[in-house]
Short mmCIF file of C-alpha atoms in Angstrom, two decimals:
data_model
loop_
_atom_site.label_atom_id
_atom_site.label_comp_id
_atom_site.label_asym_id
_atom_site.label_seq_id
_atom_site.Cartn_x
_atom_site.Cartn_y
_atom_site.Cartn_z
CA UNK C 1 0.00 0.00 0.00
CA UNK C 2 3.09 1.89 0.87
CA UNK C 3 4.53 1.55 -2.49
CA UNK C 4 1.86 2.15 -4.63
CA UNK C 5 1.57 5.64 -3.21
CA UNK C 6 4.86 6.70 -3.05
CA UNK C 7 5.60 5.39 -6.46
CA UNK C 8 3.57 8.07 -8.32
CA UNK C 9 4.75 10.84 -5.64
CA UNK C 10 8.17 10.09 -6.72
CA UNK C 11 7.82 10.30 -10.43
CA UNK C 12 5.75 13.98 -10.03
CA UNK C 13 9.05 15.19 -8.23
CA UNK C 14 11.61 13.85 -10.35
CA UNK C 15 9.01 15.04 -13.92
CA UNK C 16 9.32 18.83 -11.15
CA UNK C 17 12.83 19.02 -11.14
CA UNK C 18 13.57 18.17 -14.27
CA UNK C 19 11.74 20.59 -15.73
CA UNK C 20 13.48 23.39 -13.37
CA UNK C 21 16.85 21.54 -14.25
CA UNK C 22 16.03 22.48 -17.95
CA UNK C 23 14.50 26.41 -17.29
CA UNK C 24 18.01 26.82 -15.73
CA UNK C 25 20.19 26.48 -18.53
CA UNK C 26 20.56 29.03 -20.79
CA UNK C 27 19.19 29.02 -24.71
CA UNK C 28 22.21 30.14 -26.75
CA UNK C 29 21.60 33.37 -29.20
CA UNK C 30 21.35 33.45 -32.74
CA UNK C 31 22.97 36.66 -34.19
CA UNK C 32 22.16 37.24 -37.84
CA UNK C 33 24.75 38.03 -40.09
CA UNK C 34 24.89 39.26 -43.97
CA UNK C 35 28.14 37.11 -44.22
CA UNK C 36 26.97 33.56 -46.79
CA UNK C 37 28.74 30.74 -45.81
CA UNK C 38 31.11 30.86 -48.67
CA UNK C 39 32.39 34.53 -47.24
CA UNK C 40 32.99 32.56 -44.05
CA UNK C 41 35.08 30.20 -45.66
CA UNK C 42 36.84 32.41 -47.65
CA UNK C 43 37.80 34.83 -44.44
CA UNK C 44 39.00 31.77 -42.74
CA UNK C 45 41.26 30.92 -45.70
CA UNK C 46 42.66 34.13 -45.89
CA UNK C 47 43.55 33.87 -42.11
CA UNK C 48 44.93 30.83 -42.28
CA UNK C 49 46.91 31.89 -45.42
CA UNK C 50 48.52 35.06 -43.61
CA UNK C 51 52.27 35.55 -45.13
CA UNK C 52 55.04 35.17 -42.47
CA UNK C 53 57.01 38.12 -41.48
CA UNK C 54 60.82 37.68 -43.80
CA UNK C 55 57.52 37.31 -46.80
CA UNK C 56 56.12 40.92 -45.60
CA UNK C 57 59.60 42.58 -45.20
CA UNK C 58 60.74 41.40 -49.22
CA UNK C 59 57.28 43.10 -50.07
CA UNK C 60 58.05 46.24 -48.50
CA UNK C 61 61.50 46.19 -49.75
CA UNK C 62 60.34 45.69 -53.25
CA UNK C 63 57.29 48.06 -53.12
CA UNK C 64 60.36 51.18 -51.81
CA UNK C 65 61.86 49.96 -55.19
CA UNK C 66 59.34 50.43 -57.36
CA UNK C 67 58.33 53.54 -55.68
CA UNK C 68 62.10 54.91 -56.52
CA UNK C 69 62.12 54.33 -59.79
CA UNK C 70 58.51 55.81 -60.30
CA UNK C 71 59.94 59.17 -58.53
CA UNK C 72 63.05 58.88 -61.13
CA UNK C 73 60.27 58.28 -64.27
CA UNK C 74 58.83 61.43 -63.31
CA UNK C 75 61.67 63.60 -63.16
CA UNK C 76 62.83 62.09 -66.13
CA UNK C 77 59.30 63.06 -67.93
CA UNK C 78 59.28 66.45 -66.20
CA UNK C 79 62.85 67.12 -68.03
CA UNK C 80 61.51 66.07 -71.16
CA UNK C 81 58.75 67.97 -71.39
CA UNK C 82 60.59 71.05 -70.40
CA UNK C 83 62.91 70.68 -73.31
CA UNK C 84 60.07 69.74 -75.58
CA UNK C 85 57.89 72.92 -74.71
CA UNK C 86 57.86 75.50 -77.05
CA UNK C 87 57.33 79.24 -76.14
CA UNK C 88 54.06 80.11 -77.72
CA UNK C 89 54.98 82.92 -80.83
CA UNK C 90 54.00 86.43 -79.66
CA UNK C 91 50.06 87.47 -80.75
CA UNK C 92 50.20 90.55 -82.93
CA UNK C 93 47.96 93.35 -82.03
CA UNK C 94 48.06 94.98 -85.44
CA UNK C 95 47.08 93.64 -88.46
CA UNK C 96 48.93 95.41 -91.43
CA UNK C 97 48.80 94.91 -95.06
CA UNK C 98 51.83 93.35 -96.47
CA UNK C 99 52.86 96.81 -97.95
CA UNK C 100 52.53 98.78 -94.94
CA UNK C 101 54.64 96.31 -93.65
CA UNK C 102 57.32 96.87 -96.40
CA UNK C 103 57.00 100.40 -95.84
CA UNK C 104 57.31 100.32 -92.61
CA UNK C 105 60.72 98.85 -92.96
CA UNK C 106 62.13 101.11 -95.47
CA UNK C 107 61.19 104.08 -93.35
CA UNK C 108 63.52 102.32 -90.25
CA UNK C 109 66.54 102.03 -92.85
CA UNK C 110 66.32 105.49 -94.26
CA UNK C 111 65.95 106.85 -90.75
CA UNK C 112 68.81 109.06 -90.02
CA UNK C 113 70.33 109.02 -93.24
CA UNK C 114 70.82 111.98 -95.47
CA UNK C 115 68.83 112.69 -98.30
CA UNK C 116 71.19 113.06 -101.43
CA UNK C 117 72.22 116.25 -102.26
CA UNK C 118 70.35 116.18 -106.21
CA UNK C 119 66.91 115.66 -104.53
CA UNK C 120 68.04 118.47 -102.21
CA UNK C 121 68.46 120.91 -105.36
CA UNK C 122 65.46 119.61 -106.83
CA UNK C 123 63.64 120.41 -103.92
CA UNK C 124 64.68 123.79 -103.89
CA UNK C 125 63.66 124.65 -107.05
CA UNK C 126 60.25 123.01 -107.06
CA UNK C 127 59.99 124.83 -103.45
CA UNK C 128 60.48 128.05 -105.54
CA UNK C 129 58.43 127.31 -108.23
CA UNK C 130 56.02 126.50 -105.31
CA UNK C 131 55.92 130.28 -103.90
CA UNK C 132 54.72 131.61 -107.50
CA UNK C 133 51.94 129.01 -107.78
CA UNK C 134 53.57 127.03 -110.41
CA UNK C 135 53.68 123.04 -110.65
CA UNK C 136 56.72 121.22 -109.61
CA UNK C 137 59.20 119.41 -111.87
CA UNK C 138 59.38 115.99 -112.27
CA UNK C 139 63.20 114.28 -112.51
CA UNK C 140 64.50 112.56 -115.36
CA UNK C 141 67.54 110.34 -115.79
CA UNK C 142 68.54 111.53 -119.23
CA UNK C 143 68.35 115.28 -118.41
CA UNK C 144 70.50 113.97 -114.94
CA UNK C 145 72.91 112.25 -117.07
CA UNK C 146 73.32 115.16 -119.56
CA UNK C 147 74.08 117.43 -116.95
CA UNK C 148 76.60 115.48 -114.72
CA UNK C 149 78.39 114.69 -117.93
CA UNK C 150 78.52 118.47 -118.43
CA UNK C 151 79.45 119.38 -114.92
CA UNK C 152 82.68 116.24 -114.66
CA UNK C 153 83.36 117.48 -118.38
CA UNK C 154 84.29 121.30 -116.66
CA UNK C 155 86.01 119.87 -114.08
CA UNK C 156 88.16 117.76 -115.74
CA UNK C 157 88.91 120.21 -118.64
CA UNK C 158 89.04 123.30 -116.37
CA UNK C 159 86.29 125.19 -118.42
CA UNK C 160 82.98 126.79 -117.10
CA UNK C 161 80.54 127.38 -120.13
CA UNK C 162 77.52 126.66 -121.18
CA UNK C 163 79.18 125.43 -124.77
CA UNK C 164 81.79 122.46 -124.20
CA UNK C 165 85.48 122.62 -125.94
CA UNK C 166 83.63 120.57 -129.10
CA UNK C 167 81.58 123.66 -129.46
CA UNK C 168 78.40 121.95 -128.11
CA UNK C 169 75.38 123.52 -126.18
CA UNK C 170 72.98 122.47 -124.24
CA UNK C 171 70.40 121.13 -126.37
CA UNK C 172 73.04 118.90 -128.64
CA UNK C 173 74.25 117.50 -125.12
CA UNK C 174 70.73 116.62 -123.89
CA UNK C 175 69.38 115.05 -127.36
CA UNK C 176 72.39 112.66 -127.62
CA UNK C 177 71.18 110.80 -124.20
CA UNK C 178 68.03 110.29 -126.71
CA UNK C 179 65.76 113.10 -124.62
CA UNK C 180 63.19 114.69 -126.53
CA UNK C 181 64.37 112.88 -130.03
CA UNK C 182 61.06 112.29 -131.68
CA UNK C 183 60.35 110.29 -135.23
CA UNK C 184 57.38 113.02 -136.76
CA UNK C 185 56.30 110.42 -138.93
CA UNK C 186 56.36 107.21 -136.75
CA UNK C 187 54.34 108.87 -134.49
CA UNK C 188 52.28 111.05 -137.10
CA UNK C 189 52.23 113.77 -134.86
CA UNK C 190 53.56 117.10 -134.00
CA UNK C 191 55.79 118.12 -131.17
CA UNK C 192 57.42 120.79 -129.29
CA UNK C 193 61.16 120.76 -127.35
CA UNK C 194 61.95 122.97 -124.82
CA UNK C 195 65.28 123.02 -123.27
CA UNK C 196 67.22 124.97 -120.85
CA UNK C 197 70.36 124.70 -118.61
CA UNK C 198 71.58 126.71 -115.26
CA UNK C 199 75.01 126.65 -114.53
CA UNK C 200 77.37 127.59 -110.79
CA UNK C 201 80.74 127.13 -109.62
CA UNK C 202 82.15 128.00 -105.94
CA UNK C 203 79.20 127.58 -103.93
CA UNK C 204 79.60 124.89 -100.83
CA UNK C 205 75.51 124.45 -100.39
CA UNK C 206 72.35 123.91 -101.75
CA UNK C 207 70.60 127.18 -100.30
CA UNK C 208 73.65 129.26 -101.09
CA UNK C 209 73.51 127.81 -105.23
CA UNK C 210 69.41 128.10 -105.23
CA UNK C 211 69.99 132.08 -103.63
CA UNK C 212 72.43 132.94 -106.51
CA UNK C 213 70.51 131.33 -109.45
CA UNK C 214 67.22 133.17 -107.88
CA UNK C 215 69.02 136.60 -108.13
CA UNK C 216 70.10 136.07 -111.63
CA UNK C 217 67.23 137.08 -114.06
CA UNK C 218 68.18 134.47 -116.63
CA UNK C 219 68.50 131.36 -114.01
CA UNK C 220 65.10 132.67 -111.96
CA UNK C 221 63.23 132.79 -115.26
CA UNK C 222 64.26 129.18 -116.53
CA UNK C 223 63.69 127.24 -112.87
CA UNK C 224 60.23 129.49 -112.68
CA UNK C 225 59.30 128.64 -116.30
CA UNK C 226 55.92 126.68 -117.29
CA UNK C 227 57.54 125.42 -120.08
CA UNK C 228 59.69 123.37 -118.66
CA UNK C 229 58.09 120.07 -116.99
CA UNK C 230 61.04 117.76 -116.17
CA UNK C 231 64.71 118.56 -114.31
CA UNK C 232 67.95 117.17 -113.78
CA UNK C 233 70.89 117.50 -111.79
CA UNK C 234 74.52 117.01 -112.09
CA UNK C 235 77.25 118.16 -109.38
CA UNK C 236 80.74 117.53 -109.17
CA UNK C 237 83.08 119.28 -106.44
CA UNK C 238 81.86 123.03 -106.28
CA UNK C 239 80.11 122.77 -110.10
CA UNK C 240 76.39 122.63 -110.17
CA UNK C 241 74.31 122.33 -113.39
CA UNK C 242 70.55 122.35 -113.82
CA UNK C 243 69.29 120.45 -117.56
CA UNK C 244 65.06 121.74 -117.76
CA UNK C 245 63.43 120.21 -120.34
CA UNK C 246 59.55 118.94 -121.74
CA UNK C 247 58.24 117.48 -124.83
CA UNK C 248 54.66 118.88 -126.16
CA UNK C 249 53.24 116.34 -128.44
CA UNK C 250 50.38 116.96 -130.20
CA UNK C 251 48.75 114.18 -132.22
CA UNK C 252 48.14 114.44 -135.60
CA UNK C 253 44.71 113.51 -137.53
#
């Protein structure tokens, strides 16, 4: 009778306690994670796969290397490139014309040099002719050569004339350089001549040669005459000589 009642009071307390036994221990947590299981595996490689210490000092020994001879590329390029650069060409500000260029030029070489002494006389006498309202004379090389031939001719010969030692003027002088020698009938047409020649010896300038030829009657009417359309000049030493001259052509029917 005994037994049969503490039999089932034993089995209620041992069913108690182990039920209290099992409240006691503690449910381990589950964390999540974004990590898959193949990141897990391939972290624990890697850890395991570490590279000893003489392995990590050859690396950093050959990554100081490399970093040298990067630094020494560079300089090298920076070298180059200053040797290849080329200064850029200097932007104009003006844009001139080919012949204002040209011109511009010639003006820097004549600056400062002096203007020959023949343009000086022909300037004076067109300057002249200027102060009585009359138009200026143009040059010509034959009437130039005419008269320089006269002018070394006196020199040389120790003569001062209008008429050489041959006994020729002015006007046979002046045709032979072929000025004002006209064929009539080639050109079926009439013409005109006119010719003239000034003449000076012992003056040292151009003003003081102009002054004297102005004060003679017979030089002031030939350098102020409208006859006369063309000039040249010849000088040698202290002798001076003027050749005037124009051709008036007139057609012909």
């Amino acid at each position: 009778m005994i037994k049969k009642t503490i039999a089932p009071f034993m089995t209620l307390t041992t069913a108690i306690l182990s039920t209290v036994v099992a409240l006691s221990i503690p449910t381990p947590q589950v964390h999540a994670s974004a990590h898959s299981l193949e990141e897990h595996v391939a972290a624990r490689r890697a850890s395991r796969s570490v590279a000893p210490v003489s392995n990590r000092i050859i690396l950093q020994k050959s990554t100081s290397r490399t970093t040298t001879q990067d630094r020494r590329s560079q300089r090298l390029n920076q070298r180059r490139l200053r040797t290849v650069s080329v200064p850029k060409a200097p932007v104009r500000t003006t844009s001139l014309s080919s012949l204002q260029r040209r011109e511009s030029r010639r003006s820097k070489r004549l600056a400062g040099k002096p203007v020959p002494v023949k343009q000086h006389v022909t300037d004076g006498v067109n300057m002249e002719r200027a102060k009585q309202g009359i138009a200026p004379l143009r040059y010509h090389t034959d009437l130039e050569t005419a008269a320089q031939a006269h002018a070394q001719d006196m020199s040389i010969k120790e003569y001062f004339s209008h008429e050489n030692l041959e006994g020729e003027r002015s006007g046979d002088r002046i045709k032979k350089t072929g000025y004002g020698v006209i064929n009539a009938q080639e050109c079926r047409c009439s013409y005109k001549v006119f010719l003239a020649e000034n003449i000076a010896k012992g003056q040292s300038s151009v003003v003081q040669v102009i002054k004297e030829w102005m004060e003679s009657s017979s030089h002031r009417e030939a350098m102020l005459s409208k006859d006369y359309q063309e000039i040249g000049v010849g000088i040698v030493d202290d002798i001076w000589v003027l050749n005037f001259g124009s051709v008036d052509i007139t057609p012909g029917r």
